[in-house]
Tab-separated table of C-alpha atoms in Angstrom:
chain	number	residue	atom	x	y	z
A	16	MET	CA	0.260	-0.133	0.138
A	17	LYS	CA	1.249	3.448	-0.869
A	18	LYS	CA	2.319	5.843	2.101
A	19	SER	CA	2.357	9.184	2.920
A	20	PHE	CA	4.015	10.948	6.038
A	21	PHE	CA	3.445	7.371	7.605
A	22	SER	CA	5.781	7.593	11.133
A	23	LEU	CA	5.593	8.918	14.745
A	24	TYR	CA	3.861	12.177	12.761
A	25	PHE	CA	0.847	10.276	11.749
A	26	SER	CA	0.208	8.068	15.324
A	27	LEU	CA	0.408	11.388	17.089
A	28	LEU	CA	-2.023	12.902	13.767
A	29	PHE	CA	-4.741	9.755	14.526
A	30	ALA	CA	-4.499	10.440	18.481
A	31	LEU	CA	-5.463	13.836	17.819
A	32	PHE	CA	-8.532	12.605	15.228
A	33	ALA	CA	-9.825	10.322	17.759
A	34	CYS	CA	-9.635	12.677	20.524
A	35	THR	CA	-11.653	15.280	18.050
A	36	LEU	CA	-14.035	12.606	16.888
A	37	SER	CA	-14.880	11.271	20.521
A	38	ALA	CA	-15.917	15.639	21.339
A	39	GLY	CA	-17.732	15.680	18.356
A	40	ALA	CA	-15.791	17.864	16.303
A	41	TYR	CA	-14.269	16.866	13.214
A	42	THR	CA	-11.690	19.665	11.614
A	43	LEU	CA	-9.285	17.440	9.949
A	44	GLU	CA	-9.715	19.196	6.062
A	45	ASP	CA	-6.188	18.104	4.272
A	46	ALA	CA	-6.333	15.434	1.989
A	47	THR	CA	-3.449	13.519	2.907
A	48	ASP	CA	-4.650	14.086	6.602
A	49	LEU	CA	-7.649	11.767	5.398
A	50	TYR	CA	-5.354	9.539	3.236
A	51	ASN	CA	-3.110	8.678	6.290
A	52	LEU	CA	-6.315	7.931	8.398
A	53	GLY	CA	-7.645	5.667	5.732
A	54	ILE	CA	-3.766	3.735	5.592
A	55	ASP	CA	-4.070	3.420	9.498
A	56	TYR	CA	-8.021	2.157	9.199
A	57	TYR	CA	-6.450	-0.590	6.768
A	58	SER	CA	-3.643	-1.693	9.243
A	59	GLN	CA	-6.739	-2.029	11.945
A	60	ASN	CA	-8.490	-3.818	9.433
A	61	GLN	CA	-11.430	-1.977	9.384
A	62	VAL	CA	-11.561	-1.919	5.433
A	63	GLN	CA	-14.700	0.515	5.257
A	64	LYS	CA	-13.330	3.233	7.128
A	65	SER	CA	-10.686	3.094	5.238
A	66	MET	CA	-12.263	3.407	1.771
A	67	GLU	CA	-14.202	6.291	3.306
A	68	TYR	CA	-11.343	7.978	4.299
A	69	PHE	CA	-9.840	7.021	0.941
A	70	LYS	CA	-12.900	8.598	-0.635
A	71	LYS	CA	-12.705	11.537	1.601
A	72	ALA	CA	-9.298	12.453	0.689
A	73	ILE	CA	-10.089	12.368	-3.073
A	74	ALA	CA	-13.389	14.398	-2.783
A	75	ILE	CA	-11.021	16.959	-1.576
A	76	ASP	CA	-8.124	16.391	-4.026
A	77	PRO	CA	-9.021	14.769	-7.176
A	78	LYS	CA	-5.501	14.312	-8.561
A	79	PHE	CA	-4.970	12.344	-5.931
A	80	TYR	CA	-3.092	9.622	-7.598
A	81	GLU	CA	-2.198	7.533	-4.033
A	82	ALA	CA	-5.672	7.453	-2.727
A	83	TYR	CA	-7.402	5.904	-5.520
A	84	TYR	CA	-4.626	3.291	-6.245
A	85	ASN	CA	-4.647	2.299	-2.689
A	86	LEU	CA	-8.578	2.428	-2.940
A	87	ALA	CA	-8.781	0.881	-6.036
A	88	GLN	CA	-6.553	-2.239	-4.189
A	89	ILE	CA	-8.660	-2.740	-1.279
A	90	GLN	CA	-11.886	-2.670	-3.995
A	91	ALA	CA	-10.358	-5.648	-5.698
A	92	SER	CA	-9.009	-7.301	-2.748
A	93	TYR	CA	-12.518	-7.679	-1.894
A	94	GLY	CA	-14.724	-8.016	-4.590
A	95	TYR	CA	-15.990	-4.439	-5.569
A	96	THR	CA	-15.076	-5.522	-9.073
A	97	ASP	CA	-16.584	-2.626	-10.603
A	98	ALA	CA	-15.837	0.306	-8.576
A	99	ALA	CA	-12.158	-1.057	-8.430
A	100	ILE	CA	-12.250	-0.808	-12.379
A	101	LYS	CA	-13.401	2.925	-12.212
A	102	SER	CA	-10.833	3.519	-9.614
A	103	TYR	CA	-7.525	2.124	-11.424
A	104	GLU	CA	-9.007	3.985	-14.879
A	105	LYS	CA	-8.942	7.089	-12.659
A	106	VAL	CA	-4.964	5.830	-11.697
A	107	VAL	CA	-4.033	5.313	-14.844
A	108	GLN	CA	-5.563	8.522	-16.332
A	109	LEU	CA	-3.373	10.170	-13.740
A	110	LYS	CA	-0.270	8.494	-14.178
A	111	PRO	CA	-0.104	6.687	-17.611
A	112	ASP	CA	3.320	5.207	-17.143
A	113	ASP	CA	2.021	3.151	-14.027
A	114	TYR	CA	2.028	-0.339	-15.769
A	115	GLU	CA	1.448	-2.427	-12.975
A	116	SER	CA	-2.027	-0.419	-12.706
A	117	ILE	CA	-2.629	-1.057	-16.404
A	118	TYR	CA	-2.204	-4.584	-15.547
A	119	GLU	CA	-4.726	-4.798	-12.882
A	120	LEU	CA	-7.297	-3.257	-14.930
A	121	GLY	CA	-6.956	-5.267	-17.238
A	122	ARG	CA	-6.973	-8.386	-14.706
A	123	LEU	CA	-10.113	-7.229	-14.008
A	124	LEU	CA	-11.712	-6.915	-16.938
A	125	TYR	CA	-11.107	-9.877	-17.881
A	126	LYS	CA	-12.845	-11.153	-14.940
A	127	ARG	CA	-15.895	-8.757	-15.863
A	128	GLY	CA	-15.814	-10.718	-19.373
A	129	TYR	CA	-14.833	-7.266	-20.844
A	130	LEU	CA	-12.001	-9.181	-23.482
A	131	SER	CA	-11.942	-6.229	-25.868
A	132	ARG	CA	-11.235	-3.914	-23.543
A	133	ALA	CA	-8.863	-6.142	-21.145
A	134	MET	CA	-7.231	-7.046	-24.744
A	135	THR	CA	-6.699	-2.575	-25.328
A	136	THR	CA	-5.836	-1.959	-22.091
A	137	LEU	CA	-3.203	-4.309	-21.517
A	138	SER	CA	-1.903	-3.135	-25.305
A	139	LYS	CA	-0.133	-0.051	-23.279
A	140	VAL	CA	2.132	-2.439	-21.574
A	141	PRO	CA	5.811	-1.824	-23.016
A	142	SER	CA	7.710	-5.400	-23.991
A	143	ASN	CA	10.468	-3.960	-21.414
A	144	ASP	CA	8.634	-3.405	-18.452
A	145	ASP	CA	8.456	-6.039	-15.619
A	146	VAL	CA	5.278	-6.875	-15.399
A	147	TYR	CA	5.266	-7.620	-19.311
A	148	SER	CA	5.390	-11.488	-18.683
A	149	GLN	CA	2.239	-11.726	-16.642
A	150	VAL	CA	0.575	-9.141	-19.236
A	151	LEU	CA	1.798	-12.066	-21.872
A	152	LEU	CA	0.059	-14.938	-19.691
A	153	LEU	CA	-3.391	-12.811	-19.509
A	154	GLU	CA	-3.324	-11.909	-23.026
A	155	ASN	CA	-3.100	-15.415	-23.498
A	156	LYS	CA	-5.791	-16.803	-21.560
A	157	ILE	CA	-8.151	-14.069	-22.853
A	158	LYS	CA	-7.227	-14.901	-26.889
A	159	LYS	CA	-8.271	-18.695	-25.569
A	160	ARG	CA	-11.260	-17.475	-24.258
A	161	GLN	CA	-12.843	-15.552	-27.192
A	162	ALA	CA	-11.567	-18.388	-29.772
A	163	GLU	CA	-13.925	-20.671	-27.262
A	164	LEU	CA	-16.734	-17.920	-27.059
A	165	ALA	CA	-16.448	-17.809	-31.076
A	166	LEU	CA	-16.093	-22.144	-31.568
A	167	ALA	CA	-19.490	-21.693	-29.179
A	168	GLN	CA	-20.913	-19.405	-31.762
A	169	LYS	CA	-20.203	-20.846	-34.841
A	170	GLN	CA	-21.213	-24.495	-33.567
A	171	LYS	CA	-24.761	-22.576	-32.312
A	172	GLU	CA	-24.885	-21.105	-35.813
A	173	GLU	CA	-24.388	-24.357	-37.644
A	174	ALA	CA	-26.809	-26.349	-35.036
A	175	GLN	CA	-29.286	-23.592	-36.814
A	176	LYS	CA	-28.836	-24.307	-40.181
A	177	ALA	CA	-28.400	-28.356	-39.764
A	178	GLN	CA	-32.183	-27.899	-37.919
A	179	LEU	CA	-33.240	-26.145	-41.045
A	180	ALA	CA	-31.891	-27.886	-43.445
A	181	ALA	CA	-33.702	-31.091	-41.845
A	182	SER	CA	-37.060	-29.124	-41.855
A	183	SER	CA	-39.355	-28.706	-44.741
A	184	PRO	CA	-39.895	-25.584	-47.019
A	185	GLU	CA	-42.906	-24.503	-45.350
A	186	ASP	CA	-41.391	-24.788	-42.022
A	187	VAL	CA	-37.550	-23.068	-43.509
A	188	GLN	CA	-39.800	-19.994	-44.773
A	189	SER	CA	-41.938	-19.772	-41.360
A	190	ALA	CA	-38.686	-19.292	-39.534
A	191	LEU	CA	-36.622	-16.959	-41.749
A	192	SER	CA	-40.110	-14.526	-42.615
A	193	PRO	CA	-40.644	-11.965	-40.358
A	194	LYS	CA	-43.057	-12.261	-37.239
A	195	THR	CA	-45.957	-10.302	-37.606
A	196	SER	CA	-49.137	-10.695	-35.263
A	197	ALA	CA	-52.355	-12.418	-36.426
A	198	PRO	CA	-54.651	-10.614	-38.526
A	199	VAL	CA	-57.616	-9.458	-36.852
A	200	GLN	CA	-61.234	-11.062	-37.427
A	201	ASN	CA	-63.892	-9.815	-38.098
A	202	VAL	CA	-66.556	-12.693	-36.241
A	203	VAL	CA	-69.833	-11.744	-36.226
A	204	LEU	CA	-72.409	-14.236	-34.019
A	205	SER	CA	-75.025	-15.916	-35.896
A	206	ASN	CA	-78.709	-13.662	-35.104
A	207	SER	CA	-76.126	-11.085	-33.885
A	208	ASN	CA	-78.722	-7.963	-34.419
A	209	LEU	CA	-80.040	-7.255	-31.228
A	210	LEU	CA	-81.767	-3.753	-31.948
A	211	THR	CA	-82.589	-2.919	-35.558
A	212	SER	CA	-83.082	0.484	-36.465
A	213	MET	CA	-81.830	2.298	-33.547
A	214	GLN	CA	-81.563	6.386	-33.667
A	215	ALA	CA	-78.298	7.601	-32.704
A	216	PRO	CA	-77.445	4.192	-30.569
A	217	SER	CA	-74.572	5.319	-27.890
A	218	GLY	CA	-73.399	3.610	-24.499
A	219	VAL	CA	-74.271	-0.319	-24.613
A	220	ALA	CA	-73.958	-2.589	-21.132
A	221	ALA	CA	-74.903	-5.873	-19.571
A	222	ASP	CA	-76.169	-7.607	-16.573
A	223	SER	CA	-75.133	-10.811	-14.689
A	224	GLU	CA	-78.333	-12.272	-16.328
A	225	GLY	CA	-77.316	-11.844	-19.935
A	226	ASN	CA	-79.656	-9.084	-20.488
A	227	VAL	CA	-78.210	-5.934	-22.857
A	228	TYR	CA	-78.981	-2.609	-22.541
A	229	ALA	CA	-78.591	0.393	-24.885
A	230	ALA	CA	-78.802	3.819	-24.734
A	231	SER	CA	-80.312	5.814	-27.565
A	232	PHE	CA	-79.082	9.953	-27.702
A	233	SER	CA	-81.420	11.414	-30.205
A	234	GLU	CA	-84.558	8.952	-28.749
A	235	ASN	CA	-83.807	10.101	-24.731
A	236	LYS	CA	-84.471	6.115	-24.270
A	237	ILE	CA	-82.630	3.314	-22.877
A	238	TYR	CA	-83.665	-0.014	-24.342
A	239	LYS	CA	-83.627	-3.484	-22.818
A	240	ILE	CA	-82.837	-6.318	-24.877
A	241	THR	CA	-83.135	-9.846	-23.043
A	242	PRO	CA	-81.346	-13.401	-23.869
A	243	ASP	CA	-84.418	-14.482	-25.604
A	244	GLY	CA	-84.606	-11.777	-27.938
A	245	ALA	CA	-87.472	-9.429	-25.946
A	246	LYS	CA	-86.575	-5.941	-26.689
A	247	SER	CA	-88.256	-3.030	-23.940
A	248	VAL	CA	-88.052	0.298	-23.275
A	249	TYR	CA	-86.119	0.434	-19.979
A	250	VAL	CA	-86.045	3.657	-18.897
A	251	TRP	CA	-88.260	6.614	-20.499
A	252	PRO	CA	-87.363	10.102	-21.352
A	253	VAL	CA	-89.123	11.701	-18.792
A	254	ASN	CA	-85.690	11.025	-16.786
A	255	LEU	CA	-82.973	11.211	-19.609
A	256	GLY	CA	-81.554	13.981	-21.852
A	257	GLY	CA	-79.114	12.682	-24.525
A	258	PRO	CA	-77.919	9.568	-22.742
A	259	VAL	CA	-74.507	8.634	-23.738
A	260	GLY	CA	-72.512	6.067	-21.595
A	261	ILE	CA	-74.056	3.614	-19.524
A	262	VAL	CA	-72.962	0.826	-17.114
A	263	MET	CA	-73.947	-1.690	-14.289
A	264	ASP	CA	-72.625	-2.412	-11.208
A	265	SER	CA	-72.607	-5.769	-9.601
A	266	GLU	CA	-75.990	-6.093	-8.591
A	267	ASN	CA	-77.103	-4.726	-11.812
A	268	ASN	CA	-77.928	-1.120	-10.830
A	269	LEU	CA	-77.840	0.770	-14.618
A	270	TYR	CA	-76.189	4.104	-14.451
A	271	VAL	CA	-76.555	6.653	-17.092
A	272	ALA	CA	-74.286	9.673	-18.242
A	273	ASN	CA	-77.425	12.397	-19.603
A	274	TYR	CA	-75.037	14.414	-21.724
A	275	THR	CA	-77.717	17.769	-21.645
A	276	LYS	CA	-78.672	17.353	-18.862
A	277	ASN	CA	-75.569	17.357	-16.636
A	278	ASN	CA	-76.201	14.628	-14.560
A	279	ILE	CA	-75.459	10.836	-13.469
A	280	VAL	CA	-79.245	8.966	-13.251
A	281	LYS	CA	-79.211	5.295	-11.206
A	282	VAL	CA	-81.806	2.354	-12.188
A	283	THR	CA	-82.442	0.323	-9.619
A	284	THR	CA	-83.357	-3.823	-10.798
A	285	SER	CA	-86.975	-2.562	-9.378
A	286	GLY	CA	-87.590	0.117	-11.602
A	287	VAL	CA	-86.364	3.002	-9.414
A	288	ILE	CA	-84.772	5.980	-10.985
A	289	SER	CA	-83.186	8.944	-9.015
A	290	GLU	CA	-80.595	11.350	-9.826
A	291	PHE	CA	-76.972	9.837	-8.742
A	292	ALA	CA	-74.585	12.858	-9.476
A	293	LYS	CA	-74.814	16.713	-11.057
A	294	VAL	CA	-72.016	16.299	-13.730
A	295	LYS	CA	-71.591	18.924	-16.147
A	296	LYS	CA	-71.187	16.916	-19.837
A	297	PRO	CA	-70.833	13.576	-18.613
A	298	TYR	CA	-70.173	11.464	-21.377
A	299	CYS	CA	-68.114	7.993	-20.784
A	300	LEU	CA	-69.036	5.818	-17.413
A	301	SER	CA	-66.671	2.939	-15.986
A	302	ILE	CA	-66.819	1.151	-12.994
A	303	ASP	CA	-63.985	0.193	-10.647
A	304	ALA	CA	-65.778	-3.161	-8.613
A	305	VAL	CA	-63.303	-3.673	-6.512
A	306	ARG	CA	-63.425	0.021	-5.114
A	307	LYS	CA	-66.629	0.299	-5.907
A	308	ILE	CA	-66.000	3.806	-7.463
A	309	LEU	CA	-68.075	4.866	-10.118
A	310	ILE	CA	-65.430	6.351	-13.025
A	311	VAL	CA	-67.186	9.705	-15.071
A	312	SER	CA	-65.558	11.874	-18.278
A	313	GLU	CA	-66.551	15.227	-17.723
A	314	GLN	CA	-66.557	16.829	-20.856
A	315	ASP	CA	-67.399	20.540	-19.967
A	316	SER	CA	-64.274	20.780	-17.547
A	317	ASN	CA	-61.880	18.305	-19.051
A	318	ASN	CA	-62.091	15.839	-16.141
A	319	ILE	CA	-62.435	12.456	-14.763
A	320	LEU	CA	-64.401	12.176	-11.435
A	321	LYS	CA	-64.791	9.587	-8.783
A	322	TYR	CA	-67.970	8.423	-6.755
A	323	PRO	CA	-68.460	5.875	-4.528
A	324	LEU	CA	-71.091	3.666	-4.521
């Protein structure tokens, strides 16, 4: 571990720091002091504290090469690989001729699977440097791994080709064709016309018994169609004014958005009709069955409203 002013002076400094820390007053501002504290904490096996103070030193002096170097070593030793890579990158940036750090950076990149980056990094170490022999060994490992990955990819591609070759022409065409979603089918049920010649149909709803309800905006009526096809007027004009959205709750109560009357009416299963809420130009209705809430779009104010059921 690279040291700085690490002697009797530091022991006295650390003692002073301990006293000020216990008194609740942290006064050390110099990056070198914080760096030396990081070294001392590391010597006491307080790794997290050590890294903390190296980072504090770096925060004061962003070009503190030794702090980055020692931080990178600790991060690499204790499994903080990604953090160590960043720290070593800073070390190399500050001191491009630190070939030992360049090797360590290449080793970590190889460990994380960044093979091309590792080779590019290692290429910066000159052949006359002491660490070059280690660089050659690592480069051979990287090349071997790259060859293994290339072979695995080739085998995968050959297996796919063999599978296509053994398939029928139709299967091959299907495999090579771009995948698209299935076309929408316009399926119409037989005898599907529930109500003919209805004027300005708007909202529709169904209850739990299979009855269908349809609103006529211009007639101011709500029609009911039973499962066997019987038709009747369910709500009369006196209660309606431009019905648009309609919806049915879990108890088969019907709610109608009266667009021109600016309200919502509720129709119970027994035929009782009452004003449920005042809403300016109500349009669409929906029910949150879980929370038992009626949701209404109010066109006049461009709002979405909620009412408890």
